[in-house]
Coordinates of C-alpha atoms and ligand atoms in Angstrom, one line a residue:
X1 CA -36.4 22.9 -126.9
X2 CA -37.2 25.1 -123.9
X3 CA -41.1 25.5 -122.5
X4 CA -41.4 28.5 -120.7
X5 CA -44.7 28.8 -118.8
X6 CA -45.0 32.5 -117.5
X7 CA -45.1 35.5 -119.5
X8 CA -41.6 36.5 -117.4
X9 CA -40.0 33.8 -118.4
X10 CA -41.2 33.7 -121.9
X11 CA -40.1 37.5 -122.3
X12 CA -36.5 36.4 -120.8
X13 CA -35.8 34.0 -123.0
X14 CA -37.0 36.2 -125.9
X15 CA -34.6 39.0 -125.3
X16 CA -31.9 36.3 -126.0
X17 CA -32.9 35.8 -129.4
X18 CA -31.2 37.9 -131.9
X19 CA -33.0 37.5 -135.7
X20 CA -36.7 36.9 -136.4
X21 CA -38.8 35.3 -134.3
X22 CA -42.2 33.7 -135.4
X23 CA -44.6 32.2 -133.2
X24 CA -47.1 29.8 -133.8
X25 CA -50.1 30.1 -132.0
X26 CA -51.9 26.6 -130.9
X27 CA -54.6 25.0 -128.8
X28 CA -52.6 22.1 -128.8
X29 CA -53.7 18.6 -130.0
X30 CA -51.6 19.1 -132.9
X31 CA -51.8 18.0 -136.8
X32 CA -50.2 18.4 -139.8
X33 CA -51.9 21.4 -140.2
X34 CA -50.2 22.6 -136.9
X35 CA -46.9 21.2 -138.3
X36 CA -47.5 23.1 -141.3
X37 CA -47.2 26.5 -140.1
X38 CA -43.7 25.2 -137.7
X39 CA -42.2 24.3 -141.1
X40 CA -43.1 27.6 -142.7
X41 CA -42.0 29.7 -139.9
X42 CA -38.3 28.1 -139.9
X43 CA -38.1 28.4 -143.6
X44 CA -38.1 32.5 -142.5
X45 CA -37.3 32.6 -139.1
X46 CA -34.3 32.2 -137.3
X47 CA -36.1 31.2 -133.9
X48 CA -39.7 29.5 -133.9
X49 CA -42.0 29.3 -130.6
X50 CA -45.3 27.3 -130.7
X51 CA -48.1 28.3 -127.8
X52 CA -50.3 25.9 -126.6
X53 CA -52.9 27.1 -124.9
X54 CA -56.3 26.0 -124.8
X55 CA -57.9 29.6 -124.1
X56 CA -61.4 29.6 -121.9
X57 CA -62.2 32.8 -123.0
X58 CA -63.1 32.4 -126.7
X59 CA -65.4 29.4 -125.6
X60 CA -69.2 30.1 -124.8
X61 CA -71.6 28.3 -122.1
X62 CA -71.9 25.2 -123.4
X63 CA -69.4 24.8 -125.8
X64 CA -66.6 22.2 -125.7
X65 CA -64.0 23.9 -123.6
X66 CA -63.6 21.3 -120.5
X67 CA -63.4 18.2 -123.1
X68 CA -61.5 20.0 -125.6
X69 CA -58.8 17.2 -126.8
X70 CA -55.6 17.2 -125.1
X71 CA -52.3 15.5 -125.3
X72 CA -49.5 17.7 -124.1
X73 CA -46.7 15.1 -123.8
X74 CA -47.3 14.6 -127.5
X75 CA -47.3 17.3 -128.8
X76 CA -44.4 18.5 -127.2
X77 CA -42.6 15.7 -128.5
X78 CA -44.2 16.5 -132.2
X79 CA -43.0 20.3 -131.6
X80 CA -39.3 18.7 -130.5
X81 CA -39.2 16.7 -133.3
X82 CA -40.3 19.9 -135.9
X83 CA -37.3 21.9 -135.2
X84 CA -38.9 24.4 -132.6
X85 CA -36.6 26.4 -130.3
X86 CA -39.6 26.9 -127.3
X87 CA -42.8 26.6 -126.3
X88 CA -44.7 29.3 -124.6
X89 CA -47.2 26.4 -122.1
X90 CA -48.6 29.2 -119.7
X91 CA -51.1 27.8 -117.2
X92 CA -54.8 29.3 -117.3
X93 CA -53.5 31.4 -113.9
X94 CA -50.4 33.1 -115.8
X95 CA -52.5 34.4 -118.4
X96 CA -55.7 35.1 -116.6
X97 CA -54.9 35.7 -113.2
X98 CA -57.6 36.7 -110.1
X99 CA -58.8 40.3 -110.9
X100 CA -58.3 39.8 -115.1
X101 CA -60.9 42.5 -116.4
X102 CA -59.1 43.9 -120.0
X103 CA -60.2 42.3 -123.3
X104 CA -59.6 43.2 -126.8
X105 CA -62.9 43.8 -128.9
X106 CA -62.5 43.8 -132.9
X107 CA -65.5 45.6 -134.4
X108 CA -67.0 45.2 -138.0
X109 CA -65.3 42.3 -138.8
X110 CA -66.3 40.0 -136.0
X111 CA -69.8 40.6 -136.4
X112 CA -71.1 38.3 -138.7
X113 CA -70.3 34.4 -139.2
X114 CA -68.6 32.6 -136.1
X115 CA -69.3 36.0 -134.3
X116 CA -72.7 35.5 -134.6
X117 CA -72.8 32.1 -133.7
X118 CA -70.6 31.9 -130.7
X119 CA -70.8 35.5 -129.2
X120 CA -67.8 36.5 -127.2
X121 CA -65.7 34.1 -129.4
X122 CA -63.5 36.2 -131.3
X123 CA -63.1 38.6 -128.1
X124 CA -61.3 36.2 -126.2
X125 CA -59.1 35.0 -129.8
X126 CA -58.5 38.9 -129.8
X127 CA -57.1 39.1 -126.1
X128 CA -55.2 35.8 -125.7
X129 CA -53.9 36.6 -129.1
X130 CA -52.8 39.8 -128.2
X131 CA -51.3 38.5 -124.8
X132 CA -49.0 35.9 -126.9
X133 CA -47.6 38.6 -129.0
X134 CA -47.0 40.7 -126.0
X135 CA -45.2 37.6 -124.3
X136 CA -43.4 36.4 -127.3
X137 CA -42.9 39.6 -129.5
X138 CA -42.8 37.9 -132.6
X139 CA -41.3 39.5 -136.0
X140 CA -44.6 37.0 -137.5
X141 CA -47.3 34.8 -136.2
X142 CA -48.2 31.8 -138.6
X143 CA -52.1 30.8 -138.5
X144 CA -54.0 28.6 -141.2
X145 CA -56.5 29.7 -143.6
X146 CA -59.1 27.4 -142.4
X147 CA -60.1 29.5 -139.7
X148 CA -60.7 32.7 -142.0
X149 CA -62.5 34.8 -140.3
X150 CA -60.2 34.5 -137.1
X151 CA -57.3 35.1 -139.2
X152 CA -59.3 38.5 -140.9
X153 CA -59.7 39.3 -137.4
X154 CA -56.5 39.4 -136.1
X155 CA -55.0 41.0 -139.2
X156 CA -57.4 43.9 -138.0
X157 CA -56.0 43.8 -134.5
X158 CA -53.0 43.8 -135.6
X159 CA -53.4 47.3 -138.2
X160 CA -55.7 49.1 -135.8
X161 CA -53.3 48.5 -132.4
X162 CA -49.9 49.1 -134.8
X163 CA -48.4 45.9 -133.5
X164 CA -45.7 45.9 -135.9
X165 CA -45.4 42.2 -137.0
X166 CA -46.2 39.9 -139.8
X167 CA -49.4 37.9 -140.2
X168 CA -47.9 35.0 -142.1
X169 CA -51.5 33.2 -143.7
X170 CA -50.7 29.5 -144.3
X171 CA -52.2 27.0 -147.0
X172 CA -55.1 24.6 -145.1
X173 CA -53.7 21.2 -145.1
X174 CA -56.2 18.7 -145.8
X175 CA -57.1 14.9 -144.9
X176 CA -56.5 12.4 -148.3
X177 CA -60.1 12.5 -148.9
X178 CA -60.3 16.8 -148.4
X179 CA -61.7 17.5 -145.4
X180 CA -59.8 20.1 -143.8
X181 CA -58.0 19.1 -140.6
X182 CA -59.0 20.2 -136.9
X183 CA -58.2 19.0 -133.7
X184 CA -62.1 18.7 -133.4
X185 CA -62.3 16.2 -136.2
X186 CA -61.5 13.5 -133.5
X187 CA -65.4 14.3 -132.0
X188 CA -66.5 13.1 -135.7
X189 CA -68.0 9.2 -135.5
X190 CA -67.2 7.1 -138.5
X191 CA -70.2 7.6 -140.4
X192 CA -70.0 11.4 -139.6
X193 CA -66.2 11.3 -140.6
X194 CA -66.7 9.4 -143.5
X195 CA -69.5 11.9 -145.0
X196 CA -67.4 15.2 -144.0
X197 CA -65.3 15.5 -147.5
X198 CA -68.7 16.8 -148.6
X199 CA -68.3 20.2 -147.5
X200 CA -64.8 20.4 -149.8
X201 CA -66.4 18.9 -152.7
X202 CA -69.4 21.3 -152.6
X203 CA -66.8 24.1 -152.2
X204 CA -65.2 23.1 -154.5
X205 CA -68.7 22.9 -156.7
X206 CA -68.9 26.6 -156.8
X207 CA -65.7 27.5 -157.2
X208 CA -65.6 25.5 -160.9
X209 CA -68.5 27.7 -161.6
X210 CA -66.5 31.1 -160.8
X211 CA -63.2 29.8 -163.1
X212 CA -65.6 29.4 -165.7
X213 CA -66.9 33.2 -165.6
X214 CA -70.2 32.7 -163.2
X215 CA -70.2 35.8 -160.9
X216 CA -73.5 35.8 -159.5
X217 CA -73.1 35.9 -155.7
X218 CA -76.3 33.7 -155.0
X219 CA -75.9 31.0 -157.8
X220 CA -72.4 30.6 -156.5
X221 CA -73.7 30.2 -153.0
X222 CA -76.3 27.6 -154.1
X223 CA -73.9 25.5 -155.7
X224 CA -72.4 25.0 -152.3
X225 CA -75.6 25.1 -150.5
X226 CA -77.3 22.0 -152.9
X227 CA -74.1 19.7 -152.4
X228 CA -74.1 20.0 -148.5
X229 CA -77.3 20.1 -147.8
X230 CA -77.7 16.6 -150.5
X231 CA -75.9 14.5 -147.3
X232 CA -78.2 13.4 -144.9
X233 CA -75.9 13.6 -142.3
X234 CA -75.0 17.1 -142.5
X235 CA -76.5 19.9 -140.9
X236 CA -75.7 23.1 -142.6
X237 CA -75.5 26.2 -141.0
X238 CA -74.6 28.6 -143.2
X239 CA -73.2 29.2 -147.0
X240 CA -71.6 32.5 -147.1
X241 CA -69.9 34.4 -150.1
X242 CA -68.3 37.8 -148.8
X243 CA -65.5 40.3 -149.2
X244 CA -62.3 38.8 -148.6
X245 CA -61.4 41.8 -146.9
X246 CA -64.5 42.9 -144.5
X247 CA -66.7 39.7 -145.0
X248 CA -69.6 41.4 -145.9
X249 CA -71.8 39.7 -147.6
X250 CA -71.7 40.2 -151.2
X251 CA -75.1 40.2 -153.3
X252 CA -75.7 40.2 -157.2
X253 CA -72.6 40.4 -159.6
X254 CA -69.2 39.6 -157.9
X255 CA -66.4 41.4 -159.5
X256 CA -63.6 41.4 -156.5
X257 CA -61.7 38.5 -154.4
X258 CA -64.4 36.9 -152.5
X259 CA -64.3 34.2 -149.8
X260 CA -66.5 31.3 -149.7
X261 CA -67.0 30.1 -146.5
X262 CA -69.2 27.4 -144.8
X263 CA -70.1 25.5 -141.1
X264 CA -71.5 22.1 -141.4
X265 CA -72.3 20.6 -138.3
X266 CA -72.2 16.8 -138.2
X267 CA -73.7 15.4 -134.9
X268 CA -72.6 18.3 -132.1
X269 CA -69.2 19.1 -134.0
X270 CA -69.0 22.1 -136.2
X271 CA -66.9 21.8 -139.2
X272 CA -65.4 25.0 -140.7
X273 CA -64.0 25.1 -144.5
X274 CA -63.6 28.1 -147.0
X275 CA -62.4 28.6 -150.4
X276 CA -60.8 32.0 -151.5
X277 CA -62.2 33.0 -155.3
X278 CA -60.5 35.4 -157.4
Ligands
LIG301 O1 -56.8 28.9 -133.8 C1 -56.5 28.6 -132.7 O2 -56.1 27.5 -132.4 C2 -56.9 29.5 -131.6 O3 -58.0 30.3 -131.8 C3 -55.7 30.5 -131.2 C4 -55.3 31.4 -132.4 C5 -54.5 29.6 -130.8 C6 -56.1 31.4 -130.0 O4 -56.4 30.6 -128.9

């Protein structure tokens, strides 16, 4: 496995590799979930490169950028042992060097949700996306469903620049007991950790109601609102039902594929999880 750590080099290496390429963009601190998308890219790909990258851009003030968990030696091994061909491990001053001033801005789409409640986020997802593909050129990038509205976001990018490659959208992988896994779930204490799984079963609440015919956007919603906000230890901060396409918000009778989507902070971690219906 080679780990390439400026966009020269990562281009170089590239331009040797005859076939597909797909590219697996990461944060590091990988999980299954991580591993997940590895696998899927070498069932179709005849190279794979994982990024890891924890980006400063798509954090706010105050977020958890500086103590974002890290463990590179780790997961290089885990990416060694998954069958990757490289890893694309720039250093914050290959990506963003002294005088950096171009960002990517996704419209519509990034308004509502996590763009509302961490402004700037998706802008820097948009740019350091954007500067992976241009490093790596991938024929597809692999990301997980969990993060939906990132991955809505960069299908977007992806149309409206005419990037020419494949956004492969991958299965969430879940803990045993459901909750969805994230590199953040380490923050979670026990008792936090232990009351989590209530965000999937209150998902999966409403969901029961649409296979058996309900289609009112706001009972659906309440279904998931009553289950999460019955734990005392979660803090809910939003329930949304929306277009699966443009997340708008849907009101009244749902007739088209809809996403469910929710954040549930517990303590000062925020817990994403979705479920598509229809
Ligand atoms: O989903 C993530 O881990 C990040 O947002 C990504 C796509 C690697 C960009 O930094």
């Amino acid at each position: 496995m080679d780990i390439l750590e400026s966009p020269e080099a990562m281009r170089a290496w590239r331009a040797g590799c005859p076939g597909a390429v797909g590219l697996i963009p990461t944060m590091g601190f990988l999980h299954e979930g991580h591993l997940s998308l590895v696998a899927a890219s070498r069932r179709q790909d005849t190279h794979t490169i994982a990024s890891i990258f924890v980006n400063p851009t798509q954090f706010g003030p105050g977020e958890d950028f500086e103590r974002y968990p890290r463990d590179e030696d780790r997961d290089l091994r885990l990416l060694r042992d998954a069958g990757v061909d490289a890893v694309y491990l720039p250093p914050p001053s290959a990506v963003y060097p002294p005088g950096f001033q171009t960002y990517v801005t996704v419209e519509e789409v990034t308004r509502r949700l996590e763009g509302e409640a961490r402004p700037g986020h998706f802008r820097g997802v948009a740019t350091i996306v954007l500067k992976l593909f241009n490093a790596t050129t991938p024929t597809r990038a692999y990301f997980g469903r969990k993060d939906a509205q990132q991955l809505r976001v960069i299908r977007r990018m992806v149309r409206d620049l005419d990037l020419g490659l494949e956004i492969v959208p991958c299965a969430i992988v879940r803990e045993p007991d459901g909750l969805a896994m994230s590199s953040r779930n380490v923050y979670l204490s026990p008792e936090d950790r232990a009351a989590a799984p209530v965000i999937r079963k209150s998902l999966l609440a409403s969901k029961a109601a649409w296979d058996s015919g309900t289609r009112d956007a706001d009972a659906l919603r309440t279904l998931a609102i009553r289950g999460i906000t019955a734990q005392s230890r979660a803090n809910l901060e939003y329930v949304s039902l929306a277009d699966d396409d443009t997340l708008d918000e849907l009101y009244g009778f749902v007739s088209g594929p809809a996403l469910l989507s929710t954040v549930v902070r517990f303590g000062h971690t925020r817990l994403l999880d979705n479920i598509e219906l229809g």
